[in-house]
Amino acid sequence: MTLTKDQFIRDFKDTLHEEQLIKVPQATPAELFATLAKVIRKYYTPMWLDRNRNLTENKEKIAYYFSIEFLPGRMLETNLLNLGILDLVKEGFAELDIDFEEVKNTEHDMALGNGGLGRLAAAFMDSLATTGYPGFGNGLRYRYGLFKQKIIDGYQVELPDDWFGTLGNVWEIRKDHDAVEVRLFGDVYLEMNEEGNLTPNYHNSQVLRAVPYDVPQIGFQNDVVNNLRLWDVEIPEEYEADYPTVASRRAIEDITAILYPDDSTLEGKQLRLIQEYFMTSAGLQTIIQNYLKQGLPLEAIYEKVSVHINDTHPAVAPAEFMRLLVDEYGLEWDSAWTATVKTMSYTNHTILSEALEKWDAELFKKVLPRVYQIILEIDNRFVADLGRAGYDADVVNYTRIVKDDQIHMANLAIIAGHSVNGVAKLHTELLKEDTLRSFYRLYPEKFNNKTNGIVQRRWTQIAAPELSGAIDQVIGTGWRKDIHELEGLTTYLDDKEVLDNFYQVKQDAKGRLASYIKETTGFDVSTDAIFDVQVKRLHAYKRQLLNVLHIIKLYLDLKDNPDKDMIPRVFIFGAKAAPGYHFAKSVIKIINELAKLINNDDSLQGKLKVFFLENYNVSLAELIIPAADVSEQISLASKEASGTSNMKFMMTGAITLATLDGANIEIKDEVGDDNIVIFGMDKDAVYAHYQANDYHSRDLYESDATIHRVVDSFVNGTIPNIQSEGMEIYEALIQHNDEYFLLEDFHSYVQAQEKVDALYRDKDKWARMSLNNIAKSHKFTSDDTISQYAEEIWELKK
Ligand code: 26Q
């Protein structure tokens, strides 16, 4: 878009005046933020209208990405950057004497997700708009995002994340006219209609109103604006009388109140099922209505529509689609089925089969009686087909949807779709060989890999402006549009001046993080230390505890020998633990107590510091990641489907310290063995243990003095205030046989850490490795990942 600074300043002042009735000096940062959002909304609205009109007129095929999580973080800077007016607005603000950073920081993170899955969905929204493919998101408009984490007395405390604040979501637009109804509970009877077809009659069902709120997804400097559609729940006017009490109304509002309600109770489970169905049904109804406006035949809907199922949470989609096509629009089962399979596709994000969603048949039948019947019908036909084709009972039993009174959602997504993909090469191989092997034999053609990616613009231009400036100086600004130009940095790997400059940029980012650490914890850290970072959800398989074991070893070494020759280390953690995940919360407590012990021990001479930065979220990631020297990606090989923070660290010049897991393998393939530090068992070694059942953590503990001493420190008072948590960890490692093989990988990890220390001593070498990582990181742009989805799975046109 074309805009001048003066015009912007005029627009801004006018809006502030008209909407808030004030002038700049009186306005609070929040008022300035709200005003700025309004101004830029005016700038992009015409593009948004055009986009919707063009897609309808040209009858383009559209992909709809259904996800229970979207984790965009803050939108202001990214919207400005993508509109091409970020610098201009900053200059305008400077002229108005407004502190842009302060205004920016008043925006609440949009945290409708808890980790990689949600961040990936948000990345895909950005990349769809940027690549220009017609792709829209469908999700839920949670009133509260992922909880806000406070650390009190070392423990995680969860507070509601009231992200609407007083302003609401400044980006969204309520689309009342697009509301639809969603039906739950009750009884359903099939009756013959006049044409002689069986049609369902519903009795005593609950009818809810689903209202969409659209959030614009602005492409990078290409005038494209796509939609992220978030559904909210309301009571339909004609049913108001059914909800006479505040409590009965609250129960409805609960449907979109929180992400992942506690599902330890039956009520919690039911609520989650309702959430998933509510979003899916509302989305699919609108999709069909919009398609039919084009006057095309319903049985050919797959030619204009793709529906993508992001993990199993929206996996009720094929059954609901069948219901709509057959019951509501009168299609024959067979043509509805063909259309459904061609429309649906599914991404798996986890290797653990326990994590694939299953629903109790009883519960499902109660909440969604008609969808339940349809699932039974799909299952019956599937079993009959396999029987006719002569498959073993084993295969049938493994792959069928309904068994042991449970509904296996992944099985439904696979059977009723045409594509199943994993999120990194290794992950997809493991799906084929292990988790989904029977399906792979049945449908080899459905399986494909789409390695994850990240929005490079957010992690360089927004999160690392100094780094971006340094890149400009070396290879010009073309990389800002075409990230593959970063490869050009490889020409400068031996240019001392360039290396020094990039080293300095990293030091500056470390300085910013050091100030934040000082402000939030009171401790000074030196930027001469190695900043060693592990930020991600807290989970046993991600092995934050292995990092802790190493820190304990360093601590004990330093206590024995305060003159130990080591480069000072600052270990930085950020992680939220799921509220009901006891083990993960214990690890948080232990990290905090260990940090307290270490940070207050002057005898360590500042060689060791540990920080757990509370409330890790996208905005904090933008501060932390560019400041990392070392990126900890230490999951047990085979367990991390892909990982995406590994890509962000790489792009901002950290050296990856990793196991051969997920996308770490592909990072290694890009940078080469000399520019990454790999340790630990590979997937084959891990599987060999499973096969032979020959792992005995207690033997390692008994026979290895170092391991013995480190593990004992959880229970012998070395770390204060962790009596029960220390015991829990001790038991997990020794009594319960160390499920994620920490003790077996321990020495290899320690050696890898020693290698890091040695490498860092050679400043030029380190800077060279770092630059190499930046240069090769373009491989992991989500723009390319989404182009592969668009071309190979959804068959979209730009
Ligand atoms: C399942 C059943 C019941 C309740 C909750 C869930 C549930 C909730 C969230 C299952 C999975 C999730 C989230 C998974 C997730 O974030 N996976 C990550 O996805 C990233 C993007 O593909 C990968 O990079 C990570 O490796 C993967 O862990």
PDB file of N, CA and C and ligand atoms in Angstrom, residues 68-69 114-118 120 260 263 272 276 311-313 347-350 354-358 423 452 537 541-542 639-644, ligand 1:
ATOM      1  N   ILE A  68      -7.861 -26.581  16.876  1.00  0.00           N
ATOM      2  CA  ILE A  68      -8.352 -26.222  18.207  1.00  0.00           C
ATOM      3  C   ILE A  68      -7.456 -25.148  18.831  1.00  0.00           C
ATOM      4  N   GLU A  69      -6.261 -24.977  18.259  1.00  0.00           N
ATOM      5  CA  GLU A  69      -5.316 -23.971  18.767  1.00  0.00           C
ATOM      6  C   GLU A  69      -4.880 -23.028  17.654  1.00  0.00           C
ATOM      7  N   ASN A 114      -1.311 -23.675  23.109  1.00  0.00           N
ATOM      8  CA  ASN A 114      -0.355 -23.874  24.193  1.00  0.00           C
ATOM      9  C   ASN A 114       1.055 -24.207  23.738  1.00  0.00           C
ATOM     10  N   GLY A 115       1.269 -24.468  22.478  1.00  0.00           N
ATOM     11  CA  GLY A 115       2.628 -24.791  22.066  1.00  0.00           C
ATOM     12  C   GLY A 115       2.764 -24.922  20.567  1.00  0.00           C
ATOM     13  N   GLY A 116       3.609 -25.862  20.179  1.00  0.00           N
ATOM     14  CA  GLY A 116       4.007 -25.996  18.778  1.00  0.00           C
ATOM     15  C   GLY A 116       2.849 -26.113  17.796  1.00  0.00           C
ATOM     16  N   LEU A 117       1.859 -26.910  18.184  1.00  0.00           N
ATOM     17  CA  LEU A 117       0.726 -27.127  17.296  1.00  0.00           C
ATOM     18  C   LEU A 117      -0.019 -25.825  16.976  1.00  0.00           C
ATOM     19  N   GLY A 118      -0.220 -25.017  18.002  1.00  0.00           N
ATOM     20  CA  GLY A 118      -0.940 -23.755  17.826  1.00  0.00           C
ATOM     21  C   GLY A 118      -0.096 -22.705  17.126  1.00  0.00           C
ATOM     22  N   LEU A 120       2.238 -23.343  15.008  1.00  0.00           N
ATOM     23  CA  LEU A 120       2.319 -23.756  13.608  1.00  0.00           C
ATOM     24  C   LEU A 120       1.059 -23.320  12.855  1.00  0.00           C
ATOM     25  N   TYR A 260      -8.595 -26.315  26.282  1.00  0.00           N
ATOM     26  CA  TYR A 260      -8.331 -27.535  27.047  1.00  0.00           C
ATOM     27  C   TYR A 260      -8.858 -27.479  28.467  1.00  0.00           C
ATOM     28  N   ASP A 263      -9.868 -32.199  31.848  1.00  0.00           N
ATOM     29  CA  ASP A 263     -10.703 -33.328  31.432  1.00  0.00           C
ATOM     30  C   ASP A 263     -10.516 -34.538  32.338  1.00  0.00           C
ATOM     31  N   ARG A 272     -15.078 -30.710  26.363  1.00  0.00           N
ATOM     32  CA  ARG A 272     -14.092 -30.721  25.271  1.00  0.00           C
ATOM     33  C   ARG A 272     -14.678 -31.269  23.988  1.00  0.00           C
ATOM     34  N   GLU A 276     -15.069 -29.247  20.403  1.00  0.00           N
ATOM     35  CA  GLU A 276     -14.528 -29.733  19.128  1.00  0.00           C
ATOM     36  C   GLU A 276     -15.639 -29.815  18.077  1.00  0.00           C
ATOM     37  N   ASP A 311      -4.308 -32.196  13.707  1.00  0.00           N
ATOM     38  CA  ASP A 311      -4.339 -33.143  14.811  1.00  0.00           C
ATOM     39  C   ASP A 311      -5.769 -33.671  14.975  1.00  0.00           C
ATOM     40  N   THR A 312      -5.984 -34.515  15.958  1.00  0.00           N
ATOM     41  CA  THR A 312      -7.298 -35.179  15.989  1.00  0.00           C
ATOM     42  C   THR A 312      -8.438 -34.312  16.529  1.00  0.00           C
ATOM     43  N   HIS A 313      -8.141 -33.146  17.095  1.00  0.00           N
ATOM     44  CA  HIS A 313      -9.224 -32.388  17.754  1.00  0.00           C
ATOM     45  C   HIS A 313     -10.403 -32.056  16.833  1.00  0.00           C
ATOM     46  N   THR A 347      -3.322 -33.937   9.529  1.00  0.00           N
ATOM     47  CA  THR A 347      -1.925 -33.903   9.988  1.00  0.00           C
ATOM     48  C   THR A 347      -1.824 -34.499  11.371  1.00  0.00           C
ATOM     49  N   ASN A 348      -0.881 -35.403  11.522  1.00  0.00           N
ATOM     50  CA  ASN A 348      -0.595 -35.969  12.833  1.00  0.00           C
ATOM     51  C   ASN A 348       0.606 -35.222  13.437  1.00  0.00           C
ATOM     52  N   HIS A 349       0.509 -34.861  14.712  1.00  0.00           N
ATOM     53  CA  HIS A 349       1.594 -34.106  15.355  1.00  0.00           C
ATOM     54  C   HIS A 349       2.252 -34.865  16.487  1.00  0.00           C
ATOM     55  N   THR A 350       1.908 -36.105  16.651  1.00  0.00           N
ATOM     56  CA  THR A 350       2.542 -36.818  17.761  1.00  0.00           C
ATOM     57  C   THR A 350       2.677 -38.295  17.473  1.00  0.00           C
ATOM     58  N   GLU A 354      -0.838 -43.092  22.591  1.00  0.00           N
ATOM     59  CA  GLU A 354      -1.741 -42.720  23.714  1.00  0.00           C
ATOM     60  C   GLU A 354      -2.318 -41.313  23.514  1.00  0.00           C
ATOM     61  N   ALA A 355      -1.598 -40.489  22.758  1.00  0.00           N
ATOM     62  CA  ALA A 355      -2.043 -39.097  22.636  1.00  0.00           C
ATOM     63  C   ALA A 355      -3.082 -38.903  21.535  1.00  0.00           C
ATOM     64  N   LEU A 356      -3.352 -39.959  20.762  1.00  0.00           N
ATOM     65  CA  LEU A 356      -4.393 -39.829  19.740  1.00  0.00           C
ATOM     66  C   LEU A 356      -5.745 -39.876  20.436  1.00  0.00           C
ATOM     67  N   GLU A 357      -6.594 -38.930  20.112  1.00  0.00           N
ATOM     68  CA  GLU A 357      -7.838 -38.829  20.870  1.00  0.00           C
ATOM     69  C   GLU A 357      -8.781 -40.008  20.650  1.00  0.00           C
ATOM     70  N   LYS A 358      -9.369 -40.411  21.773  1.00  0.00           N
ATOM     71  CA  LYS A 358     -10.404 -41.437  21.731  1.00  0.00           C
ATOM     72  C   LYS A 358     -11.556 -40.936  22.585  1.00  0.00           C
ATOM     73  N   VAL A 423       5.085 -34.359  10.399  1.00  0.00           N
ATOM     74  CA  VAL A 423       5.580 -32.986  10.390  1.00  0.00           C
ATOM     75  C   VAL A 423       7.101 -32.854  10.317  1.00  0.00           C
ATOM     76  N   ASN A 452       7.700 -29.133   9.118  1.00  0.00           N
ATOM     77  CA  ASN A 452       7.220 -27.850   9.656  1.00  0.00           C
ATOM     78  C   ASN A 452       8.102 -26.679   9.233  1.00  0.00           C
ATOM     79  N   ARG A 537       7.110 -26.295  25.864  1.00  0.00           N
ATOM     80  CA  ARG A 537       6.228 -26.870  26.880  1.00  0.00           C
ATOM     81  C   ARG A 537       7.023 -27.814  27.766  1.00  0.00           C
ATOM     82  N   TYR A 541       9.163 -36.130  27.856  1.00  0.00           N
ATOM     83  CA  TYR A 541       9.935 -36.577  26.693  1.00  0.00           C
ATOM     84  C   TYR A 541      10.869 -35.500  26.155  1.00  0.00           C
ATOM     85  N   LYS A 542      10.592 -34.239  26.459  1.00  0.00           N
ATOM     86  CA  LYS A 542      11.474 -33.158  26.005  1.00  0.00           C
ATOM     87  C   LYS A 542      12.736 -33.056  26.871  1.00  0.00           C
ATOM     88  N   LYS A 639      10.756 -39.058  19.807  1.00  0.00           N
ATOM     89  CA  LYS A 639       9.579 -38.565  20.528  1.00  0.00           C
ATOM     90  C   LYS A 639       9.086 -37.183  20.078  1.00  0.00           C
ATOM     91  N   GLU A 640       9.989 -36.317  19.641  1.00  0.00           N
ATOM     92  CA  GLU A 640       9.562 -34.968  19.247  1.00  0.00           C
ATOM     93  C   GLU A 640       9.214 -35.015  17.763  1.00  0.00           C
ATOM     94  N   ALA A 641       7.941 -34.835  17.457  1.00  0.00           N
ATOM     95  CA  ALA A 641       7.526 -34.998  16.062  1.00  0.00           C
ATOM     96  C   ALA A 641       8.390 -34.140  15.134  1.00  0.00           C
ATOM     97  N   SER A 642       8.496 -32.866  15.453  1.00  0.00           N
ATOM     98  CA  SER A 642       9.354 -32.008  14.646  1.00  0.00           C
ATOM     99  C   SER A 642      10.117 -31.034  15.538  1.00  0.00           C
ATOM    100  N   GLY A 643       9.339 -30.252  16.311  1.00  0.00           N
ATOM    101  CA  GLY A 643       9.922 -29.102  16.985  1.00  0.00           C
ATOM    102  C   GLY A 643       9.913 -27.951  16.000  1.00  0.00           C
ATOM    103  N   THR A 644       9.705 -26.756  16.495  1.00  0.00           N
ATOM    104  CA  THR A 644       9.787 -25.576  15.630  1.00  0.00           C
ATOM    105  C   THR A 644      10.651 -24.493  16.267  1.00  0.00           C
TER     106      THR A 644
HETATM  107  C1  26Q B   1      -4.941 -34.855  23.223  1.00  0.00           C
HETATM  108  C2  26Q B   1      -5.901 -35.589  23.848  1.00  0.00           C
HETATM  109  C3  26Q B   1      -6.570 -35.075  24.913  1.00  0.00           C
HETATM  110  C4  26Q B   1      -6.266 -33.799  25.335  1.00  0.00           C
HETATM  111  C5  26Q B   1      -5.311 -33.058  24.723  1.00  0.00           C
HETATM  112  C6  26Q B   1      -4.646 -33.579  23.654  1.00  0.00           C
HETATM  113  C7  26Q B   1      -3.583 -32.796  23.006  1.00  0.00           C
HETATM  114  C8  26Q B   1      -3.439 -31.445  23.226  1.00  0.00           C
HETATM  115  C9  26Q B   1      -2.425 -30.737  22.617  1.00  0.00           C
HETATM  116  C10 26Q B   1      -2.701 -33.414  22.163  1.00  0.00           C
HETATM  117  C11 26Q B   1      -1.691 -32.696  21.570  1.00  0.00           C
HETATM  118  C12 26Q B   1      -1.534 -31.350  21.793  1.00  0.00           C
HETATM  119  C13 26Q B   1      -0.459 -30.574  21.219  1.00  0.00           C
HETATM  120  C14 26Q B   1       0.506 -31.102  20.506  1.00  0.00           C
HETATM  121  C15 26Q B   1       1.629 -30.341  19.980  1.00  0.00           C
HETATM  122  O1  26Q B   1       1.782 -29.163  20.218  1.00  0.00           O
HETATM  123  N1  26Q B   1       2.478 -31.014  19.215  1.00  0.00           N
HETATM  124  C16 26Q B   1       3.650 -30.414  18.631  1.00  0.00           C
HETATM  125  O2  26Q B   1       3.324 -30.012  17.325  1.00  0.00           O
HETATM  126  C17 26Q B   1       4.385 -29.283  16.748  1.00  0.00           C
HETATM  127  C18 26Q B   1       3.905 -28.790  15.396  1.00  0.00           C
HETATM  128  O3  26Q B   1       3.804 -29.850  14.511  1.00  0.00           O
HETATM  129  C19 26Q B   1       5.633 -30.143  16.635  1.00  0.00           C
HETATM  130  O4  26Q B   1       6.683 -29.351  16.166  1.00  0.00           O
HETATM  131  C20 26Q B   1       6.010 -30.726  17.989  1.00  0.00           C
HETATM  132  O5  26Q B   1       7.082 -31.634  17.850  1.00  0.00           O
HETATM  133  C21 26Q B   1       4.814 -31.395  18.609  1.00  0.00           C
HETATM  134  O6  26Q B   1       5.117 -31.812  19.925  1.00  0.00           O
END
